[in-house]
Amino acid sequence: MGWSSWNAFGTDVTEARVLDSANTIVASGLAAKGYLYINIDDGWWLKRRQSDGRMQVRTAIFPSAATGGPDESSFRPFTDQIHRMGLKAGIYSDLGRNSCSQAYGGPGTPNLPEGTLAEREVGLYGHAEKDLKLYFEDWGFDFIKVDGCGVRAFAPDSAKVKDGQYQALVPLIDFQSVNRTDVTEIKALYTEVADHLKHYNPDGDYVFSICAWGSADVRSWAKNVGNLSRTSDDITPSWGRMLTNFDSAATRALYAHPGSWNDPDMLFVGHGDFDENHLTEAKSHFALWAMISAPLIIGYDLRKAPPELMEIFGNSDLIALNQDPSGHQAVLAYETDDVQIFVKSRGDDPARKAVAIFNRGTAPQDVILTADHLKYMAADDVHLVDLWTKAALPAFKGEVKLRVEPRQTLIFDAHGTRTLKGGIYLSEIPGRVNPAVDGVVTPQADPFIHRAVSPWAGSRGRGDLPMYAGWGGAQADATPFGRSLQIGGKPFASGIGILANSRLEVRLKDERRITASVGVDDSTLDTATPVTFYVYGDGKLLAQSSALGFGSAPETLSADVAGYKLLELVARSTAPGNAERTVVTWGNAALSN
Ligand code: GLA
């Protein structure tokens, strides 16, 4: 949680603006509620000094950095000031030689790096160790966002390279085609950053934000490399774009866990469709980010924030939900293009959850919320408390009908009797389940992501297509392609859907048993290849199924797991490479005591 200069000021960032925002965060009580990171985004740099490669701060906008002496400039006075306020400081760089504002900023863009072509190469490419040592060990930053425009936008035939402004770097990322993206190299470059961060921060007290916009197959590896990973291109203050960004992260619950989160981009609460005249939209944006455990990074000039917006940022119940230490991102319980229902487990009490009912459209909806959506007993009372008004609704049994206004998100604290007594479904604890290998061989864009009119191109061209290559990744309570789980004609409301040739890791606490009904899912594209299912505890085989083909009834796997720390659920097919995309289901997969 924190604040970033980008959505508030773009590259027109100044020390005064950042410090004023930091002061407001402290004075308003938002810091005490958890908004700790004060992040400077693009625009801070002046140039790279050629004598020794040391980065220089643009002291005209960050006057405290004008330290003089052999260093010429230093951010240390700034970070000291931020730390004295009890806050943490974030900085911004790029994986390539140049930044996003250099790539996309027009002629009037303020604060672009200055000097010769080499002086204007402010990114990490070829300088990663020196820069990260400077930013973390010398300057004392606590957070870095590493963007990727430098490895994407400076092709030899691009206008700014051809006219001599920038050196060419053959693009490693092609937004439109993961096949033309050098996934191995992108992963290696981000991993190099992570290694330097570990080295220069041996206490591990830093945040590494990967900004590759969902490209380069980040779904499969960023959770092991960084703490945040962007799942889409930039958010803008428009409803449609917010939907695009939200959708890119919303079905990826299994890919978030404590220490590494899906990042649908920073908040735009306060601007455009989410300003003080659009509080329904602003509250939806904030509630949805809270539900999917997204970073809550304010992108607004807090000096002018009216009380209604400060109340949204400061809603302690939504903050607690977002920051719940167990880190279970909400799971989709119901989905159409009009209405979605998300359920988020809380760590402290398995009977306590949060539920959000989101009306995406422009007509009011009467939405039926069922005990089943919450995995609660239909015969027992379900209690809901509205997290905005704090009002308790009358308890209901079975189902309740709720009116949801256009673009509104109802969000409740929920309590009921869990359907699974003495155990917990793996899909209820996605923060403890890691798709270490998800079986995806050919990453594909997720076709269900909302397609908004491009904020940049307008309606020129054919229209933006989904780009986030998350399709086919493991899902909670759904197949990798978003269908209901079903094996041999038997449906499963709970379970994990994944491709074959996959390995799920489950961190055990004190549970004693795992059970699951396994088999090839009825929705599989490949109906020919049998799959065998295995359960390992700390590397030791504990249970194994027979080879199960499409149409076979589900087989029950059960194993005593007492005393083990790490469970691995492996589904192995005889088809190497998984090119046929065999869909498998761990139906009702659950841990029990
Ligand atoms: C990219 C990122 C944004 C922001 C800008 C800065 O577009 O995705 O979040 O950092 O660069 O130029």
Coordinates of C-alpha atoms and ligand atoms in Angstrom, one line a residue:
M1 CA 0.0 0.0 0.0
G2 CA 1.2 3.5 -0.7
W3 CA 1.2 6.3 -3.2
S4 CA 2.9 6.8 -6.6
S5 CA 3.5 10.0 -8.5
W6 CA 2.6 8.5 -11.9
N7 CA -1.2 8.6 -12.1
A8 CA -1.2 11.9 -10.2
F9 CA 1.5 13.8 -12.1
G10 CA 3.0 11.8 -14.9
T11 CA 6.6 12.9 -15.5
D12 CA 5.7 16.4 -14.1
V13 CA 6.8 15.2 -10.7
T14 CA 8.6 17.4 -8.1
E15 CA 10.0 16.8 -4.6
A16 CA 7.4 19.2 -3.2
R17 CA 4.6 17.3 -4.8
V18 CA 5.9 14.0 -3.5
L19 CA 6.5 15.3 0.0
D20 CA 3.2 17.1 0.2
S21 CA 1.5 13.9 -0.7
A22 CA 3.6 12.0 1.9
N23 CA 2.7 14.6 4.5
T24 CA -1.0 14.3 3.7
I25 CA -0.7 10.5 4.0
V26 CA 0.7 10.9 7.5
A27 CA -1.5 13.7 8.6
S28 CA -4.7 12.2 7.4
G29 CA -4.1 8.9 9.1
L30 CA -3.7 6.9 5.9
A31 CA -0.1 6.0 6.8
A32 CA -1.2 4.6 10.1
K33 CA -3.7 2.5 8.1
G34 CA -0.9 1.0 6.0
Y35 CA -0.2 3.3 3.1
L36 CA 3.6 3.3 3.6
Y37 CA 5.3 3.3 0.2
I38 CA 5.9 6.7 -1.4
N39 CA 7.0 5.9 -4.9
I40 CA 8.6 8.2 -7.5
D41 CA 7.8 6.9 -10.9
D42 CA 9.2 8.1 -14.3
G43 CA 10.7 11.6 -14.6
W44 CA 13.2 11.8 -11.7
W45 CA 16.4 11.3 -13.7
L46 CA 18.6 13.9 -15.3
K47 CA 21.3 11.8 -17.0
R48 CA 23.9 9.0 -16.6
R49 CA 27.3 10.5 -15.8
Q50 CA 29.7 9.2 -18.4
S51 CA 32.9 9.3 -16.4
D52 CA 31.7 6.5 -14.1
G53 CA 28.1 5.7 -15.1
R54 CA 26.6 7.1 -12.0
M55 CA 23.0 8.2 -12.3
Q56 CA 22.3 11.9 -11.7
V57 CA 19.0 13.1 -10.1
R58 CA 17.2 16.1 -11.7
T59 CA 17.9 18.4 -8.9
A60 CA 15.9 21.2 -10.4
I61 CA 12.8 19.2 -9.4
F62 CA 14.4 17.4 -6.4
P63 CA 16.3 20.2 -4.7
S64 CA 17.3 18.1 -1.7
A65 CA 19.3 15.9 -4.1
A66 CA 21.7 18.7 -4.9
T67 CA 24.3 17.4 -2.5
G68 CA 27.3 18.5 -4.6
G69 CA 30.8 17.0 -4.1
P70 CA 32.0 14.2 -6.2
D71 CA 28.6 12.5 -6.3
E72 CA 27.0 15.7 -7.6
S73 CA 23.5 14.5 -6.6
S74 CA 22.0 12.0 -4.2
F75 CA 18.5 10.9 -3.2
R76 CA 19.7 10.1 0.3
P77 CA 18.4 13.4 1.9
F78 CA 15.0 12.6 0.3
T79 CA 14.8 9.0 1.5
D80 CA 16.0 10.0 5.0
Q81 CA 13.2 12.5 5.1
I82 CA 10.6 9.8 4.0
H83 CA 12.0 7.4 6.6
R84 CA 11.9 10.0 9.3
M85 CA 8.2 10.3 8.5
G86 CA 7.8 6.5 9.2
L87 CA 7.3 5.8 5.5
K88 CA 9.2 3.9 2.8
A89 CA 10.6 5.2 -0.4
G90 CA 10.2 3.8 -3.9
I91 CA 12.1 4.5 -7.2
Y92 CA 11.6 3.6 -10.8
S93 CA 13.8 2.2 -13.6
D94 CA 13.6 0.3 -16.8
L95 CA 15.0 -3.0 -17.9
G96 CA 16.3 -1.5 -21.2
R97 CA 18.5 1.4 -21.9
N98 CA 15.7 3.9 -22.0
S99 CA 12.4 4.6 -20.2
C100 CA 8.8 4.6 -21.1
S101 CA 8.5 8.3 -21.2
Q102 CA 11.5 8.4 -23.6
A103 CA 9.7 5.9 -25.8
Y104 CA 6.2 7.3 -25.7
G105 CA 6.4 10.9 -24.4
G106 CA 5.7 13.5 -27.0
P107 CA 7.7 16.7 -27.6
G108 CA 6.2 18.5 -24.7
T109 CA 6.9 15.8 -22.1
P110 CA 8.5 17.4 -19.1
N111 CA 11.6 16.0 -17.4
L112 CA 12.9 13.7 -20.1
P113 CA 16.6 12.8 -19.5
E114 CA 19.1 15.2 -21.0
G115 CA 22.4 15.3 -22.7
T116 CA 24.1 13.0 -25.2
L117 CA 22.6 9.8 -26.4
A118 CA 24.7 7.9 -23.9
E119 CA 23.9 10.3 -21.0
R120 CA 20.2 9.7 -21.8
E121 CA 20.6 5.9 -21.4
V122 CA 19.1 5.9 -17.9
G123 CA 17.8 2.3 -17.8
L124 CA 19.4 -0.7 -16.1
Y125 CA 20.6 -2.4 -19.3
G126 CA 24.3 -3.0 -18.8
H127 CA 24.2 -1.1 -15.5
A128 CA 22.0 -3.2 -13.3
E129 CA 24.4 -3.9 -10.5
K130 CA 25.8 -0.4 -10.3
D131 CA 22.4 1.2 -10.4
L132 CA 20.8 -1.2 -7.9
K133 CA 23.7 -0.7 -5.5
L134 CA 23.2 3.0 -5.8
Y135 CA 19.5 3.0 -5.4
F136 CA 19.3 0.6 -2.4
E137 CA 22.6 0.5 -0.6
D138 CA 23.7 4.2 -1.1
W139 CA 20.3 6.0 -1.5
G140 CA 18.3 3.7 0.8
F141 CA 15.2 3.1 -1.3
D142 CA 12.9 0.3 -0.2
F143 CA 10.9 -0.3 -3.5
I144 CA 11.7 -0.4 -7.2
K145 CA 9.4 -0.7 -10.1
V146 CA 11.3 -1.9 -13.2
D147 CA 9.5 -1.1 -16.4
G148 CA 10.1 -2.8 -19.8
C149 CA 9.7 -0.1 -22.5
G150 CA 13.4 -0.1 -23.1
V151 CA 13.3 -3.7 -24.2
R152 CA 10.2 -3.2 -26.3
A153 CA 10.0 0.2 -28.0
F154 CA 13.4 0.9 -29.5
A155 CA 13.5 -1.3 -32.6
P156 CA 16.0 -0.4 -35.3
D157 CA 13.2 0.9 -37.5
S158 CA 11.4 2.9 -34.8
A159 CA 11.2 6.7 -35.5
K160 CA 13.2 7.8 -32.5
V161 CA 16.0 5.4 -33.3
K162 CA 16.0 6.2 -37.0
D163 CA 16.3 9.9 -36.3
G164 CA 19.3 9.3 -34.0
Q165 CA 17.7 10.1 -30.7
Y166 CA 18.2 6.7 -29.2
Q167 CA 20.3 3.6 -29.7
A168 CA 18.5 0.6 -31.2
L169 CA 17.8 -2.5 -29.0
V170 CA 16.1 -5.3 -30.9
P171 CA 12.8 -5.7 -29.0
L172 CA 12.8 -8.6 -26.5
I173 CA 9.0 -8.1 -26.0
D174 CA 6.4 -8.2 -28.7
F175 CA 3.1 -7.2 -27.1
Q176 CA 1.1 -8.8 -29.8
S177 CA 3.0 -12.1 -30.0
V178 CA 4.4 -14.1 -27.1
N179 CA 6.1 -16.3 -29.8
R180 CA 8.1 -13.3 -30.9
T181 CA 9.0 -12.4 -27.3
D182 CA 12.3 -13.6 -25.9
V183 CA 10.7 -15.0 -22.7
T184 CA 14.0 -16.5 -21.5
E185 CA 16.0 -13.3 -21.8
I186 CA 13.3 -11.2 -20.2
K187 CA 13.1 -13.6 -17.3
A188 CA 16.9 -13.6 -17.0
L189 CA 17.1 -9.8 -17.0
Y190 CA 14.4 -9.5 -14.3
T191 CA 16.1 -12.3 -12.3
E192 CA 19.4 -10.4 -12.5
V193 CA 17.6 -7.5 -10.9
A194 CA 16.2 -9.7 -8.2
D195 CA 19.7 -11.2 -7.5
H196 CA 21.2 -7.7 -7.1
L197 CA 18.4 -6.7 -4.8
K198 CA 19.0 -9.7 -2.6
H199 CA 22.7 -8.9 -2.6
Y200 CA 22.3 -5.2 -1.7
N201 CA 19.4 -5.8 0.8
P202 CA 20.5 -8.9 2.7
D203 CA 17.6 -8.4 5.1
G204 CA 15.2 -8.9 2.3
D205 CA 13.3 -5.7 3.3
Y206 CA 12.4 -4.4 -0.2
V207 CA 9.7 -4.6 -2.8
F208 CA 10.4 -5.5 -6.4
S209 CA 7.7 -4.5 -8.8
I210 CA 7.9 -6.2 -12.2
C211 CA 6.2 -4.1 -14.9
A212 CA 6.1 -6.3 -18.0
W213 CA 2.3 -5.7 -18.4
G214 CA 1.4 -9.5 -18.5
S215 CA 3.6 -10.1 -21.5
A216 CA 6.6 -12.4 -21.8
D217 CA 4.7 -15.3 -20.1
V218 CA 5.2 -13.5 -16.7
R219 CA 2.2 -15.6 -15.4
S220 CA 4.5 -18.6 -15.1
W221 CA 7.6 -17.0 -13.5
A222 CA 7.1 -13.5 -12.1
K223 CA 5.7 -14.9 -8.8
N224 CA 9.1 -16.5 -8.2
V225 CA 11.1 -13.4 -9.1
G226 CA 9.3 -10.3 -7.9
N227 CA 6.8 -9.2 -5.3
L228 CA 4.4 -7.5 -7.7
S229 CA 3.8 -8.4 -11.3
R230 CA 1.7 -6.2 -13.6
T231 CA -0.9 -8.2 -15.5
S232 CA -1.8 -5.7 -18.1
D233 CA -0.9 -2.4 -19.9
D234 CA -1.6 0.9 -18.1
I235 CA -4.8 1.7 -16.4
T236 CA -6.5 5.0 -17.4
P237 CA -9.3 6.8 -15.5
S238 CA -12.0 5.3 -17.7
W239 CA -14.5 2.6 -16.7
G240 CA -13.7 0.3 -19.7
R241 CA -10.0 0.5 -19.1
M242 CA -10.5 -0.3 -15.4
L243 CA -12.4 -3.4 -16.5
T244 CA -9.6 -4.4 -18.8
N245 CA -7.0 -4.2 -16.0
F246 CA -9.2 -5.8 -13.4
D247 CA -10.0 -8.8 -15.7
S248 CA -6.4 -9.4 -16.4
A249 CA -5.8 -10.3 -12.8
A250 CA -9.2 -11.4 -11.5
T251 CA -9.1 -15.1 -12.5
R252 CA -5.5 -15.6 -11.4
A253 CA -6.1 -16.3 -7.7
L254 CA -3.7 -19.3 -7.7
Y255 CA -0.8 -17.1 -9.0
A256 CA -0.9 -14.7 -6.0
H257 CA 0.5 -15.6 -2.6
P258 CA 2.1 -13.8 0.4
G259 CA 5.2 -12.2 -1.0
S260 CA 4.0 -12.0 -4.6
W261 CA 0.9 -10.5 -6.0
N262 CA -1.0 -9.9 -9.2
D263 CA -0.8 -6.2 -10.1
P264 CA -3.6 -4.8 -12.3
D265 CA -1.9 -1.4 -12.0
M266 CA -2.2 1.6 -9.6
L267 CA -5.5 3.1 -8.4
F268 CA -7.1 5.8 -10.4
V269 CA -9.6 6.7 -7.7
G270 CA -9.9 10.5 -7.8
H271 CA -9.7 11.0 -11.6
G272 CA -12.1 10.9 -14.5
D273 CA -14.7 8.1 -14.2
F274 CA -13.6 7.6 -10.6
D275 CA -13.6 11.2 -9.3
E276 CA -15.7 12.6 -6.5
N277 CA -18.7 12.9 -8.9
H278 CA -18.5 9.2 -9.6
L279 CA -18.4 7.6 -6.2
T280 CA -20.1 4.4 -7.2
E281 CA -17.4 3.8 -9.8
A282 CA -14.6 4.9 -7.4
K283 CA -15.9 2.6 -4.7
S284 CA -16.1 -0.3 -7.1
H285 CA -12.6 0.3 -8.4
F286 CA -11.3 0.3 -4.8
A287 CA -13.4 -2.7 -3.6
L288 CA -12.4 -4.8 -6.6
W289 CA -8.7 -4.1 -6.0
A290 CA -9.1 -4.9 -2.3
M291 CA -10.8 -8.3 -3.2
I292 CA -8.1 -9.5 -5.5
S293 CA -5.3 -8.6 -3.1
A294 CA -4.0 -6.0 -5.6
P295 CA -1.5 -3.4 -4.4
L296 CA -3.4 -0.3 -3.2
I297 CA -1.2 2.4 -4.6
I298 CA -2.9 5.8 -4.6
G299 CA -2.4 7.7 -7.8
Y300 CA -4.0 11.0 -6.9
D301 CA -2.9 14.5 -5.8
L302 CA -3.9 14.0 -2.2
R303 CA -3.5 17.7 -1.5
K304 CA -6.9 18.3 -3.2
A305 CA -8.7 15.2 -2.1
P306 CA -12.3 15.8 -0.9
P307 CA -13.4 13.9 2.2
E308 CA -15.5 11.4 0.2
L309 CA -12.4 10.2 -1.6
M310 CA -10.3 10.1 1.6
E311 CA -13.0 7.9 3.1
I312 CA -12.7 5.4 0.3
F313 CA -8.9 5.2 0.6
G314 CA -9.3 5.0 4.4
N315 CA -11.9 2.3 4.6
S316 CA -10.3 0.1 7.3
D317 CA -12.5 -2.9 6.6
L318 CA -11.5 -3.0 2.9
I319 CA -7.9 -2.4 3.8
A320 CA -7.9 -5.3 6.3
L321 CA -9.5 -7.5 3.6
N322 CA -6.8 -6.5 1.0
Q323 CA -4.0 -6.9 3.5
D324 CA -5.2 -10.1 5.1
P325 CA -1.9 -11.9 5.9
S326 CA -3.1 -15.3 4.6
G327 CA -3.1 -13.6 1.1
H328 CA -6.0 -15.5 -0.5
Q329 CA -7.0 -13.6 -3.6
A330 CA -10.7 -13.7 -4.2
V331 CA -12.0 -16.5 -6.3
L332 CA -14.8 -16.1 -8.9
A333 CA -17.9 -17.8 -7.7
Y334 CA -20.3 -16.6 -10.5
E335 CA -19.5 -15.0 -13.8
T336 CA -21.3 -13.4 -16.7
D337 CA -20.4 -10.3 -18.7
D338 CA -23.0 -8.4 -16.6
V339 CA -22.5 -9.7 -13.0
Q340 CA -19.6 -11.3 -11.2
I341 CA -19.5 -12.7 -7.6
F342 CA -16.1 -13.0 -5.9
V343 CA -15.4 -14.7 -2.6
K344 CA -12.3 -14.1 -0.6
S345 CA -11.2 -16.3 2.3
R346 CA -9.8 -14.7 5.4
G347 CA -7.0 -16.3 7.3
D348 CA -8.1 -16.0 10.9
D349 CA -11.5 -17.8 10.8
P350 CA -12.3 -20.2 7.9
A351 CA -16.1 -19.5 8.4
R352 CA -15.5 -15.8 7.7
K353 CA -15.2 -14.6 4.1
A354 CA -15.8 -11.5 2.1
V355 CA -18.1 -11.5 -0.9
A356 CA -18.3 -8.9 -3.6
I357 CA -21.1 -8.7 -6.1
F358 CA -20.1 -6.6 -9.1
N359 CA -22.5 -5.1 -11.6
R360 CA -20.3 -4.4 -14.6
G361 CA -23.1 -3.0 -16.7
T362 CA -25.4 0.0 -17.1
A363 CA -28.7 -1.6 -16.0
P364 CA -29.6 -2.4 -12.4
Q365 CA -29.5 -6.1 -11.5
D366 CA -31.3 -8.3 -9.0
V367 CA -28.6 -10.7 -8.1
I368 CA -29.2 -14.0 -6.2
L369 CA -26.4 -14.8 -3.9
T370 CA -26.5 -18.4 -2.6
A371 CA -24.9 -20.1 0.3
D372 CA -23.3 -22.3 -2.3
H373 CA -21.4 -19.4 -3.7
L374 CA -19.8 -19.0 -0.3
K375 CA -19.4 -22.7 0.3
Y376 CA -21.8 -22.4 3.3
M377 CA -24.6 -24.8 4.4
A378 CA -27.9 -23.7 2.8
A379 CA -29.8 -24.8 5.9
D380 CA -28.0 -22.5 8.3
D381 CA -28.0 -18.7 8.7
V382 CA -25.6 -16.7 6.6
H383 CA -24.7 -13.3 8.0
L384 CA -23.7 -10.3 5.8
V385 CA -22.3 -7.0 6.9
D386 CA -21.9 -4.2 4.4
L387 CA -18.3 -3.1 4.4
W388 CA -19.2 0.5 3.3
T389 CA -22.2 1.3 5.5
K390 CA -21.3 -1.2 8.2
A391 CA -25.0 -2.3 8.3
A392 CA -25.8 -5.9 9.0
L393 CA -28.3 -7.4 6.6
P394 CA -31.0 -9.7 7.9
A395 CA -29.6 -13.3 8.1
F396 CA -30.6 -15.5 5.2
K397 CA -30.8 -19.3 4.5
G398 CA -30.1 -20.7 1.1
E399 CA -30.2 -17.6 -0.9
V400 CA -30.8 -13.9 -0.9
K401 CA -31.8 -11.5 -3.7
L402 CA -29.8 -8.2 -3.7
R403 CA -30.3 -5.2 -5.9
V404 CA -27.0 -4.0 -7.4
E405 CA -27.1 -0.6 -9.2
P406 CA -25.2 0.0 -12.4
R407 CA -21.4 -0.2 -11.9
Q408 CA -21.9 -0.8 -8.2
T409 CA -20.0 -3.4 -6.2
L410 CA -21.7 -4.6 -3.0
I411 CA -19.1 -5.9 -0.6
F412 CA -19.8 -7.8 2.5
D413 CA -18.2 -9.5 5.4
A414 CA -19.8 -13.0 5.4
H415 CA -20.2 -15.6 8.1
G416 CA -21.9 -19.0 7.9
T417 CA -21.5 -22.7 8.5
R418 CA -18.9 -24.1 6.1
T419 CA -20.1 -27.0 4.0
L420 CA -16.9 -28.9 4.5
K421 CA -16.6 -29.8 8.1
G422 CA -13.2 -30.3 9.6
G423 CA -11.4 -29.4 6.4
I424 CA -10.8 -26.8 3.7
Y425 CA -11.0 -26.9 0.0
L426 CA -7.8 -26.0 -1.8
S427 CA -9.8 -23.5 -3.9
E428 CA -10.7 -21.7 -0.6
I429 CA -7.0 -21.2 0.2
P430 CA -5.4 -20.1 -3.1
G431 CA -2.7 -18.2 -1.3
R432 CA -1.3 -21.6 -0.1
V433 CA -1.5 -23.3 -3.5
N434 CA 1.3 -22.5 -6.0
P435 CA 1.0 -23.8 -9.6
A436 CA 4.8 -24.4 -9.7
V437 CA 4.4 -25.9 -13.2
D438 CA 1.0 -25.2 -14.8
G439 CA 1.4 -27.3 -17.9
V440 CA 1.0 -24.3 -20.3
V441 CA 3.3 -24.9 -23.3
T442 CA 1.9 -22.2 -25.6
P443 CA 0.9 -19.1 -23.6
Q444 CA -2.2 -17.5 -25.1
A445 CA -4.1 -14.3 -24.4
D446 CA -7.2 -14.6 -22.2
P447 CA -10.2 -14.0 -24.5
F448 CA -12.5 -13.0 -21.7
I449 CA -10.7 -9.8 -20.8
H450 CA -12.8 -6.7 -21.4
R451 CA -11.9 -4.9 -24.6
A452 CA -12.1 -1.2 -24.1
V453 CA -11.5 1.5 -26.7
S454 CA -7.8 2.2 -26.7
P455 CA -6.9 5.2 -24.5
W456 CA -4.1 6.0 -27.0
A457 CA -5.3 4.9 -30.4
G458 CA -9.0 5.6 -30.0
S459 CA -10.9 3.6 -32.5
R460 CA -8.2 3.7 -35.1
G461 CA -7.2 0.3 -36.4
R462 CA -9.1 -2.9 -35.5
G463 CA -9.5 -2.4 -31.8
D464 CA -7.3 -3.6 -28.9
L465 CA -7.2 -7.4 -28.5
P466 CA -6.5 -9.1 -25.2
M467 CA -2.8 -9.4 -24.6
Y468 CA -2.4 -10.9 -21.2
A469 CA -1.1 -14.4 -21.8
G470 CA -2.7 -16.1 -18.9
W471 CA -5.1 -18.4 -20.8
G472 CA -4.8 -22.0 -19.8
G473 CA -3.3 -21.3 -16.4
A474 CA -4.5 -23.1 -13.3
Q475 CA -7.8 -21.9 -11.8
A476 CA -9.7 -22.3 -8.5
D477 CA -13.2 -23.8 -9.0
A478 CA -12.9 -23.7 -12.8
T479 CA -10.9 -25.4 -15.6
P480 CA -7.9 -23.5 -17.0
F481 CA -10.3 -22.3 -19.7
G482 CA -13.0 -21.0 -17.3
R483 CA -15.5 -23.9 -17.6
S484 CA -17.1 -25.8 -14.7
L485 CA -15.2 -28.7 -13.3
Q486 CA -16.5 -32.1 -14.3
I487 CA -15.1 -35.6 -14.6
G488 CA -16.9 -38.5 -16.2
G489 CA -20.2 -36.6 -16.0
K490 CA -19.8 -35.8 -12.3
P491 CA -19.6 -32.0 -11.6
F492 CA -17.5 -30.5 -8.9
A493 CA -18.3 -27.1 -7.5
S494 CA -14.9 -27.1 -5.7
G495 CA -11.5 -28.1 -7.0
I496 CA -8.5 -27.0 -9.0
G497 CA -8.5 -27.1 -12.8
I498 CA -5.2 -27.3 -14.5
L499 CA -3.5 -28.8 -17.5
A500 CA -1.7 -32.1 -17.4
N501 CA 2.1 -32.3 -16.9
S502 CA 1.7 -29.9 -14.0
R503 CA 2.7 -29.7 -10.4
L504 CA 0.8 -27.8 -7.7
E505 CA 2.7 -27.0 -4.5
V506 CA 0.6 -26.8 -1.3
R507 CA 2.1 -25.5 2.0
L508 CA 0.9 -27.6 4.9
K509 CA 0.2 -26.2 8.3
D510 CA -1.0 -28.9 10.7
E511 CA -3.3 -30.8 8.4
R512 CA -3.3 -34.6 8.4
R513 CA -5.0 -35.7 5.2
I514 CA -5.5 -34.7 1.6
T515 CA -8.3 -36.0 -0.5
A516 CA -9.3 -35.4 -4.1
S517 CA -11.4 -36.9 -6.8
V518 CA -9.1 -36.8 -9.9
G519 CA -9.5 -37.4 -13.6
V520 CA -9.4 -35.9 -17.0
D521 CA -11.9 -33.1 -17.2
D522 CA -14.9 -33.5 -19.5
S523 CA -14.0 -30.2 -21.2
T524 CA -10.6 -31.4 -22.4
L525 CA -9.6 -30.7 -25.9
D526 CA -7.5 -33.9 -25.9
T527 CA -9.7 -36.9 -25.3
A528 CA -7.0 -39.5 -26.2
T529 CA -4.2 -39.1 -23.6
P530 CA -4.5 -40.8 -20.2
V531 CA -3.2 -39.0 -17.1
T532 CA -1.8 -40.4 -13.9
F533 CA -2.2 -38.3 -10.6
Y534 CA 0.4 -38.4 -7.8
V535 CA 0.6 -36.9 -4.3
Y536 CA 4.1 -36.3 -2.9
G537 CA 4.9 -35.1 0.7
D538 CA 8.4 -33.5 0.9
G539 CA 9.4 -35.4 -2.2
K540 CA 8.1 -38.8 -1.1
L541 CA 5.3 -40.5 -3.1
L542 CA 2.2 -40.8 -0.9
A543 CA -0.5 -41.7 -3.3
Q544 CA -1.0 -42.5 -7.0
S545 CA -4.0 -43.0 -9.3
S546 CA -4.4 -45.4 -12.1
A547 CA -3.9 -44.0 -15.6
L548 CA -7.2 -42.2 -16.2
G549 CA -8.5 -41.4 -19.6
F550 CA -11.3 -39.1 -20.8
G551 CA -14.7 -40.3 -19.7
S552 CA -13.4 -42.4 -16.8
A553 CA -15.2 -41.9 -13.5
P554 CA -13.2 -39.8 -11.0
E555 CA -10.8 -41.8 -8.8
T556 CA -10.4 -40.9 -5.2
L557 CA -6.9 -40.1 -4.0
S558 CA -6.3 -39.9 -0.3
A559 CA -3.1 -39.7 1.7
D560 CA -2.0 -39.2 5.3
V561 CA 0.1 -36.0 5.2
A562 CA 0.7 -35.5 8.9
G563 CA 4.2 -34.1 9.5
Y564 CA 5.0 -33.1 5.9
K565 CA 5.6 -29.5 5.0
L566 CA 5.2 -29.4 1.3
L567 CA 2.7 -31.3 -0.7
E568 CA 3.0 -31.7 -4.4
L569 CA 0.1 -32.6 -6.6
V570 CA 1.4 -33.9 -9.9
A571 CA -0.6 -34.8 -13.0
R572 CA 1.4 -36.5 -15.7
S573 CA 0.3 -37.5 -19.1
T574 CA 2.0 -39.8 -21.6
A575 CA 2.0 -37.0 -24.2
P576 CA 5.3 -35.1 -23.9
G577 CA 5.1 -31.4 -24.0
N578 CA 1.3 -31.3 -23.4
A579 CA 0.8 -29.9 -26.8
E580 CA -2.7 -31.4 -26.9
R581 CA -3.7 -29.5 -23.8
T582 CA -5.2 -32.2 -21.7
V583 CA -7.4 -30.6 -19.0
V584 CA -7.4 -32.3 -15.6
T585 CA -9.4 -31.7 -12.4
W586 CA -8.5 -32.1 -8.8
G587 CA -12.2 -32.3 -7.8
N588 CA -13.1 -31.4 -4.2
A589 CA -9.4 -31.3 -3.4
A590 CA -9.3 -30.6 0.3
L591 CA -7.1 -30.7 3.4
S592 CA -8.5 -32.0 6.6
N593 CA -7.4 -32.6 10.2
Ligands
GLA1 C1 4.8 2.5 -18.3 C2 4.2 1.9 -17.0 C3 3.5 2.9 -16.2 C4 4.4 4.1 -15.9 C5 5.0 4.7 -17.2 C6 6.0 5.7 -16.9 O1 3.8 2.9 -19.2 O2 3.4 0.8 -17.3 O3 2.9 2.4 -15.0 O4 5.4 3.7 -15.0 O5 5.6 3.7 -18.0 O6 6.5 6.2 -18.1

